[in-house]
XYZ file of C-alpha atoms in Angstrom:
426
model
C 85.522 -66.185 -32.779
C 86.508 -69.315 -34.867
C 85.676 -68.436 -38.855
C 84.044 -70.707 -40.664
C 84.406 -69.820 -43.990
C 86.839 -72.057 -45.304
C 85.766 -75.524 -46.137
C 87.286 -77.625 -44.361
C 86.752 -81.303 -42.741
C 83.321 -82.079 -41.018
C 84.744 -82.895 -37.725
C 87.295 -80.088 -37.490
C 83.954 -77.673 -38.316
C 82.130 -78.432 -35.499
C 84.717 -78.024 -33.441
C 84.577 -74.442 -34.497
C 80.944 -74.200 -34.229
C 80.799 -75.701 -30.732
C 83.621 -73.094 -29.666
C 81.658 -69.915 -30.705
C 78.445 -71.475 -29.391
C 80.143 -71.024 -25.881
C 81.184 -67.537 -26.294
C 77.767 -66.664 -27.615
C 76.650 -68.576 -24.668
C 79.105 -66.617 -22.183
C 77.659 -64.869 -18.977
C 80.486 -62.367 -18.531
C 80.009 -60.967 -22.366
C 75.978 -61.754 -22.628
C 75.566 -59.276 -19.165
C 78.140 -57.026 -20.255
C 76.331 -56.119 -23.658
C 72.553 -55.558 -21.943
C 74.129 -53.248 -19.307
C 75.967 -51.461 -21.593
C 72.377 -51.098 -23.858
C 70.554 -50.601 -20.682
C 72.521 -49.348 -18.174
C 71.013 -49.373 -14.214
C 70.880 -45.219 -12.506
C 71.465 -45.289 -8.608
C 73.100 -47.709 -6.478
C 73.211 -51.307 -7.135
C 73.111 -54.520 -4.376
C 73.791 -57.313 -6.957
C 72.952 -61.028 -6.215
C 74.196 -63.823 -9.094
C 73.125 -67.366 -8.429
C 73.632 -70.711 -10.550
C 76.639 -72.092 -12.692
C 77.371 -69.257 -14.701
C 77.166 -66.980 -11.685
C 80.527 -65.812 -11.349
C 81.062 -65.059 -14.965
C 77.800 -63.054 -14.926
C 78.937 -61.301 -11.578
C 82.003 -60.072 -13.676
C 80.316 -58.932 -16.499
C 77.971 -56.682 -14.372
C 80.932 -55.834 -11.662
C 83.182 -54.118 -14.803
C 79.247 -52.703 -16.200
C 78.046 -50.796 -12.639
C 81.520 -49.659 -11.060
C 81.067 -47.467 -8.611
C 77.262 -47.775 -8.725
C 77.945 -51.478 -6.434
C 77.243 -51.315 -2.876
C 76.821 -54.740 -1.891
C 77.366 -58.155 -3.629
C 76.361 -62.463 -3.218
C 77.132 -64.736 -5.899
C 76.182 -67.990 -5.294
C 78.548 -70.562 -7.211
C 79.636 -74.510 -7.650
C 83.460 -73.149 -7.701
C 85.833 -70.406 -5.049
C 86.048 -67.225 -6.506
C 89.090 -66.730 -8.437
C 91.891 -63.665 -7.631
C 90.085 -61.659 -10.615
C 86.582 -62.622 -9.378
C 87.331 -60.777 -6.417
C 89.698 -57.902 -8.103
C 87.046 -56.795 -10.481
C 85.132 -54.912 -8.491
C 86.393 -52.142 -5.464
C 83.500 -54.262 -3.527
C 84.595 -57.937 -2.754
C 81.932 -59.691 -3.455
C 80.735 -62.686 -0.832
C 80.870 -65.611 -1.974
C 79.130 -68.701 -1.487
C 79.301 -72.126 -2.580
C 76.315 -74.655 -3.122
C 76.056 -78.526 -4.400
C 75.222 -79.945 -7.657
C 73.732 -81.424 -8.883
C 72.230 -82.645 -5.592
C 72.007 -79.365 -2.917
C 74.154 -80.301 0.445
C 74.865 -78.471 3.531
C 76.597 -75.569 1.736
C 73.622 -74.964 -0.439
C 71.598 -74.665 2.507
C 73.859 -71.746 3.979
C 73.605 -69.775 0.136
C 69.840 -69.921 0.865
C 69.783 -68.706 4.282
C 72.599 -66.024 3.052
C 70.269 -65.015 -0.195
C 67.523 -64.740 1.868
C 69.203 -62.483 4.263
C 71.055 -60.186 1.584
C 68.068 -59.704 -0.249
C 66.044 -58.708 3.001
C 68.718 -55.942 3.744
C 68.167 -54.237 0.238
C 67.628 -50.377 0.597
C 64.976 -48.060 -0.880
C 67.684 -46.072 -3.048
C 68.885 -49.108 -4.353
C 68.224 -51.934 -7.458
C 68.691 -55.396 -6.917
C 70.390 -56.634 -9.486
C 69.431 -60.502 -9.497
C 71.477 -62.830 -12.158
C 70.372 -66.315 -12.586
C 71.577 -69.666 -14.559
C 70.811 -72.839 -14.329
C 71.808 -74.661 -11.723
C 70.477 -72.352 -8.864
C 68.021 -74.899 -7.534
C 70.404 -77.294 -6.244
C 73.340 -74.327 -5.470
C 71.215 -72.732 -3.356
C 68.070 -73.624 -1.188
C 66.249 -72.987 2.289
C 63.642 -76.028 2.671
C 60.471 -75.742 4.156
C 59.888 -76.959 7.711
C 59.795 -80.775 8.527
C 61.862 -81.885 5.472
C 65.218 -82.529 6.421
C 68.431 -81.917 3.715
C 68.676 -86.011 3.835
C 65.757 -86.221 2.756
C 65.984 -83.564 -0.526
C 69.469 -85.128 -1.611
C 67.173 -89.080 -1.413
C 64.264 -87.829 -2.989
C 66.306 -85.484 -6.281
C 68.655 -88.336 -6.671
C 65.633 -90.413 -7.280
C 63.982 -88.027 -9.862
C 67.701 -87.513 -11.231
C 67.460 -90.809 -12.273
C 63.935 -91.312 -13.463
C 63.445 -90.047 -16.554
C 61.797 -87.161 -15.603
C 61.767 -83.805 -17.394
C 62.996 -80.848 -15.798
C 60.047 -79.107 -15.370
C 58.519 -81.831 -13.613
C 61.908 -82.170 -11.113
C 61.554 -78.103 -10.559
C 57.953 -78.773 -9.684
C 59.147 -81.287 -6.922
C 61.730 -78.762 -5.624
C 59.536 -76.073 -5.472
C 57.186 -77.835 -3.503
C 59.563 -78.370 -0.628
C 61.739 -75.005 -0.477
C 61.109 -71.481 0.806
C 63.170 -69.525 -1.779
C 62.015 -71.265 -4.927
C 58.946 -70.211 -6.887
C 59.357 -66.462 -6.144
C 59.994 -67.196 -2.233
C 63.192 -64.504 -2.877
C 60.815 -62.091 -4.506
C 59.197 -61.689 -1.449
C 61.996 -61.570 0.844
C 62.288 -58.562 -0.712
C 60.707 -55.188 0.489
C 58.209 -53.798 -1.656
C 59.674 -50.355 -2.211
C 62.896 -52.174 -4.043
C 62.932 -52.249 -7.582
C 64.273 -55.796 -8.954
C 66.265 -56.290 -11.959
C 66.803 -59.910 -13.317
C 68.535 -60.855 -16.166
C 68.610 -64.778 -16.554
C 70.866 -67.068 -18.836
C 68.428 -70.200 -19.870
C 68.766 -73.875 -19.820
C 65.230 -74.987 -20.315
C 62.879 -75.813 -22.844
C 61.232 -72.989 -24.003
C 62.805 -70.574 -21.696
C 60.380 -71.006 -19.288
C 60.490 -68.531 -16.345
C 58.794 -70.416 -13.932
C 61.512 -73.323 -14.559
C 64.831 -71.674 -14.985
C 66.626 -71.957 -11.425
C 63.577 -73.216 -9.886
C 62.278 -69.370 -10.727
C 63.406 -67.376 -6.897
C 61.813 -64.449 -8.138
C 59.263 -65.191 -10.322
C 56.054 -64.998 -8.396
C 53.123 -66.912 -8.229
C 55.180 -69.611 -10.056
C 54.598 -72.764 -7.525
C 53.208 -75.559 -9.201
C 51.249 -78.643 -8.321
C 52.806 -81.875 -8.396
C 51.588 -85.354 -9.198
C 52.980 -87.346 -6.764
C 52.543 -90.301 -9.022
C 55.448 -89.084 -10.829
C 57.306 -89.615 -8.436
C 59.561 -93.693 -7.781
C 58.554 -95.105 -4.903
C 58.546 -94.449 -1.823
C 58.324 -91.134 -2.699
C 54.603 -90.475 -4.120
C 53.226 -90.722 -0.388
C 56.003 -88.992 1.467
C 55.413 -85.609 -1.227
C 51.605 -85.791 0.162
C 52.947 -85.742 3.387
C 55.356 -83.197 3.366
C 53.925 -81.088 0.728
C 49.867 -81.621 0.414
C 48.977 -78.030 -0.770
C 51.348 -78.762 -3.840
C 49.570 -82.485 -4.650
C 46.895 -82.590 -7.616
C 46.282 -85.609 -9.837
C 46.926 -83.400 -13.077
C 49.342 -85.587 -15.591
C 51.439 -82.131 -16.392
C 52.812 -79.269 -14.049
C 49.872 -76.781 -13.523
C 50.733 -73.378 -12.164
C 48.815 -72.194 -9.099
C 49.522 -68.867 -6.797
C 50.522 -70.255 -3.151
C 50.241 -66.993 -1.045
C 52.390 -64.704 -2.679
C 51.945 -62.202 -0.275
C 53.875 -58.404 -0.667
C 56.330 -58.823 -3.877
C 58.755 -56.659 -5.084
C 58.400 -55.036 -8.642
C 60.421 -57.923 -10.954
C 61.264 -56.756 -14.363
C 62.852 -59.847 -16.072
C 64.854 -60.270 -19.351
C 66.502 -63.464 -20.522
C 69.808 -62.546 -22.076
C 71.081 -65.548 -23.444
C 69.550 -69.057 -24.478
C 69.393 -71.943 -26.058
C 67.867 -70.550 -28.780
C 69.667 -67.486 -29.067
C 73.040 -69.302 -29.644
C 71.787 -71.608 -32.312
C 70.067 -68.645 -33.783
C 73.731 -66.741 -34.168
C 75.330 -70.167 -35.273
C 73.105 -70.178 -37.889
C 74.283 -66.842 -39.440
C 77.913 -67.689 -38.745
C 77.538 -70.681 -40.820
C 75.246 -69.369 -43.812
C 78.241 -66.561 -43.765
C 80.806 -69.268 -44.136
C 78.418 -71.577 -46.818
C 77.320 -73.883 -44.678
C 73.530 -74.126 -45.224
C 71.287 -74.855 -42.267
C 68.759 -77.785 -42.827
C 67.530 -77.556 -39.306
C 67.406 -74.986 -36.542
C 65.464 -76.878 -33.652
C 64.407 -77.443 -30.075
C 64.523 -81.245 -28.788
C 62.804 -82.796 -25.493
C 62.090 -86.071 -24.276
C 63.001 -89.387 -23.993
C 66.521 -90.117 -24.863
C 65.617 -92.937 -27.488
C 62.888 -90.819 -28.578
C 65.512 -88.338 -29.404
C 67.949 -90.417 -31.181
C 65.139 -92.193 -33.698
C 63.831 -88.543 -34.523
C 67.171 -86.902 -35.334
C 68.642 -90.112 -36.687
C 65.535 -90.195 -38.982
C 65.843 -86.457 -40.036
C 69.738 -87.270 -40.743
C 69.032 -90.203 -43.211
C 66.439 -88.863 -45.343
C 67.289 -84.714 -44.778
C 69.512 -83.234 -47.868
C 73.177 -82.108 -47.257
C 73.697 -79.166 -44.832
C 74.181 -78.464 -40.851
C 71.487 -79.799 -38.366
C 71.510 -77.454 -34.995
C 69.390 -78.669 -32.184
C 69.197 -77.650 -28.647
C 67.759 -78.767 -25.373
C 68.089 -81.616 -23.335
C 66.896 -85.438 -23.480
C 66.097 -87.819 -20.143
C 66.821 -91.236 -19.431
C 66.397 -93.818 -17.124
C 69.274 -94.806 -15.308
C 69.870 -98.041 -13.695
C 70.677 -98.756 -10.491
C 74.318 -98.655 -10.839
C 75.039 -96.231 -13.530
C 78.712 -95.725 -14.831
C 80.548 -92.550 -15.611
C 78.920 -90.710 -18.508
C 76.343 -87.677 -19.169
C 73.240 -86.827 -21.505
C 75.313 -85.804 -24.221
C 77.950 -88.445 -24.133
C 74.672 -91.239 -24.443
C 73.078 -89.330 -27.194
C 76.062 -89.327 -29.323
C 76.756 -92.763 -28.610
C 72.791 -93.743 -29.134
C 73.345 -91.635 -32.636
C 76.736 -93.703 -33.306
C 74.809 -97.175 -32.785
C 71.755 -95.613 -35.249
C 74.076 -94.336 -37.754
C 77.115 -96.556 -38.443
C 78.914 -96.808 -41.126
C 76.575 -94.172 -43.551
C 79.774 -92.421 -45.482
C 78.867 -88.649 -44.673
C 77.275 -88.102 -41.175
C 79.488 -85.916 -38.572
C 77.814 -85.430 -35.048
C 79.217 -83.416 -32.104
C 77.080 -83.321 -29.080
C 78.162 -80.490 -25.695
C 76.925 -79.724 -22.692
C 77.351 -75.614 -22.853
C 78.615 -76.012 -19.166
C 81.255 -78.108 -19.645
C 80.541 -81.007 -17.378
C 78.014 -83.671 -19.283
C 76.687 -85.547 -16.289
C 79.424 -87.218 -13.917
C 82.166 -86.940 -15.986
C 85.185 -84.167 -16.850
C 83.900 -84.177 -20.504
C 81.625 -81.920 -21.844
C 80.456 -84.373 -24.665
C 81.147 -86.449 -27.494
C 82.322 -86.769 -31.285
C 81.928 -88.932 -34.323
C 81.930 -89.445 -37.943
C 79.274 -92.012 -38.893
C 81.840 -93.594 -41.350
C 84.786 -93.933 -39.291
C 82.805 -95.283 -35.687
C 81.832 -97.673 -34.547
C 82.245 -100.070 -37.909
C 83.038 -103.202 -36.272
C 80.581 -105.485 -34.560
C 82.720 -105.730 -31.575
C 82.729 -101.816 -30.944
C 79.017 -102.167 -31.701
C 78.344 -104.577 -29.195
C 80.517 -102.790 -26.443
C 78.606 -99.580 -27.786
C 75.135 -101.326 -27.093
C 76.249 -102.494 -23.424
C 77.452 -99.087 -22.647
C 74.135 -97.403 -23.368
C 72.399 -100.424 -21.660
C 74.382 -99.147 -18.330
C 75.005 -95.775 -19.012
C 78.852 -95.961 -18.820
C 79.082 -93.737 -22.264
C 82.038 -92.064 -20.773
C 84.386 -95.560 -20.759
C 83.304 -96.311 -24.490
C 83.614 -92.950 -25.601
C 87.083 -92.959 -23.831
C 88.399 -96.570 -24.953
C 87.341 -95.627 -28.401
C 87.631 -92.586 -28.936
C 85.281 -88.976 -29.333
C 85.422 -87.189 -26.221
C 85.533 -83.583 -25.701
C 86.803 -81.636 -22.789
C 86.130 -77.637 -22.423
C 86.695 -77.613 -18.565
C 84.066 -75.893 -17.206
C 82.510 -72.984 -19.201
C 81.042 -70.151 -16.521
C 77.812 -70.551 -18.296
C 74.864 -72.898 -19.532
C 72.406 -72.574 -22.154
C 71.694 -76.592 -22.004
C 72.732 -78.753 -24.745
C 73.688 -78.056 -28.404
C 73.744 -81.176 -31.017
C 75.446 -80.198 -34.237
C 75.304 -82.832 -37.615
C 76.966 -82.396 -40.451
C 75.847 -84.396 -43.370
C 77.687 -83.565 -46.899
């Protein structure tokens, strides 16, 4: 891991801060050190599901041995020659969409469902899930068609619309989600899952649209929803409909369940926490340590605000913003539009450095994974102002960032803990 504890140039630093965020973020080391603290007795069937799948199937692969009998990961990418060399069982392997589920993710669902149905008495399912599960891997409910799903999530992709809210949606229309893979299982199977999390809070019942957390279906306000979508959801999906303003949680016959012992292993929250002792190590004292949520102007003015008047020191926040996108959006992602929306707020202050990531790798539709700047240095003219104002107006961060100058590319990561925003002010 990148030290820290030489001074050295605000930009360069969070370079090295984002770098060991990701390897405290990793799903092949994160699995690797719980099953190695608490190790599994008796044969294991081991299912991994969502973008850090296959780096969590090879943490847990080198961690069970000989224990593994049987083995489904569920991932965005093929398996690699040393995904399928690390274990004496070749895993199968499945791909799914994202961020919108297609006709792959539909055949993951049917195969989950079926792998998890032919678990034995003497064994453990071994269930590890990221996000990115709900759209990887899905088996909708009847009468809703995959046309449909891809319509109605690309809509709530773009509607400024938290994630809890979107999972609610999904939920609402799939067989699998909300514990639906929990019961696919029989009773007398004992299931472990260890989850990596990308959402606020590290909510259970929203991580991967929770497969095997029961009871965890919750009611939906179809007025959330852009039109035409509000009345097709009480079509389609009327037990799931309530007027409530905020997801509510309700038990929709959960029927036999397996015995779910759960344990998140890496988060958010658990990176930033370890950043922040790197960084006191090096002499780098932390002025924040936070969660963010919401709107992404919201965002910006709040953190922009702590940044002008806050005293010298490292700012860590994690979580993810929403915007609305407009009907033609250009290349960019969350993190890429929050940096810039920070650039436009903070420009030309002398001593501001801000590095935005998405922990997966990919920000939004794009090959970066985010965006850097020093307040002093970008934008300082009025021109790359104005083209900075239009870009956020269409969400085209990606060309600004790229014409200008500030992006960051870590290829994808094998993992996601959702977004990290590191500011140095000196």
């Amino acid at each position: 891991m990148a030290s820290v504890t030489a001074r050295v140039p605000s930009a360069p630093l969070l370079k090295q801060l984002a770098a060991a965020a990701l390897q405290y973020a990793d799903g092949e080391r994160a699995v690797t050190l719980t099953l190695t603290q608490q190790p599994i007795s008796g044969p294991v069937r081991l299912l991994a599901l969502g973008k850090a799948a296959a780096a969590m199937w090879r943490g847990a692969a080198r961690s069970v041995g000989s224990q593994l009998r049987a083995a489904l990961v569920i991932a965005p990418s093929p398996a690699s020659e040393s995904d399928r060399a690390v274990a004496a069982v070749s895993p199968q392997w499945q791909l799914g969409g994202h961020p919108l589920p297609n006709a792959d993710s539909l055949a993951a669902g049917a195969a989950a469902m079926e792998f998890v149905r032919q678990s034995a008495a003497d064994e453990t399912l071994l269930v590890l899930l990221s996000g990115g599960a709900s759209a990887l891997c899905d088996v909708l409910v009847d009468g809703v068609s995959l046309a449909d799903v891809q319509a109605l999530q690309q809509a709530l992709l773009a509607a400024n619309l938290p994630i809890e809210a979107i999972n609610a949606v999904r939920q609402s229309l799939s067989q699998i989600k909300a514990g639906g893979l929990a019961r696919c299982c029989p009773a007398a199977v004992p299931v472990r899952q260890l989850i990596i999390s990308d959402v606020p809070n590290d909510d259970l019942q929203v991580i991967g649209s929770a497969p095997f957390i029961v009871s965890a279906a919750r009611t939906v306000n179809p007025e959330w929803l852009p039109a035409p979508w509000p009345q097709w959801l009480r079509q389609h999906a009327p037990r799931h409909c309530s007027e409530r303003q905020s997801p509510a949680l309700v038990p929709v016959n959960p029927g036999p369940l397996a015995h779910v012992q759960t344990e998140v292993i890496a988060s958010n929250r658990s990176v930033r926490q370890a950043l922040q002792q790197l960084a006191m190590q090096g002499g780098y004292p932390v002025v924040v340590n936070q969660d963010f949520a919401g709107d992404c102007a919201s965002v910006t003015a709040q953190i922009a605000a702590q940044l002008r008047c806050g005293s010298p020191g490292l700012y860590l926040f994690g979580g993810e913003c929403h915007l609305q996108l407009p009907n033609r959006p250009g290349r960019g992602g969350r993190n890429q539009h929050l940096a810039l929306s920070l650039a436009v707020e903070l420009a030309g202050l002398p001593d501001i450095a801000v590095l935005s990531l998405a922990t997966d790798g990919v920000d939004g539709q794009s090959d970066a994974a985010g965006a850097l700047f020093e307040s002093g240095r970008w934008p300082v003219t009025s021109a790359q102002q104005a083209e900075a104002s239009a870009a956020l107006a269409g969400a085209s961060s990606y060309d600004c960032w790229q014409r200008l100058g500030g992006l960051l590319f870590t290829g994808p990561t094998g993992s996601n803990v959702a977004d990290l925003l590191f500011c140095l002010k000196s």
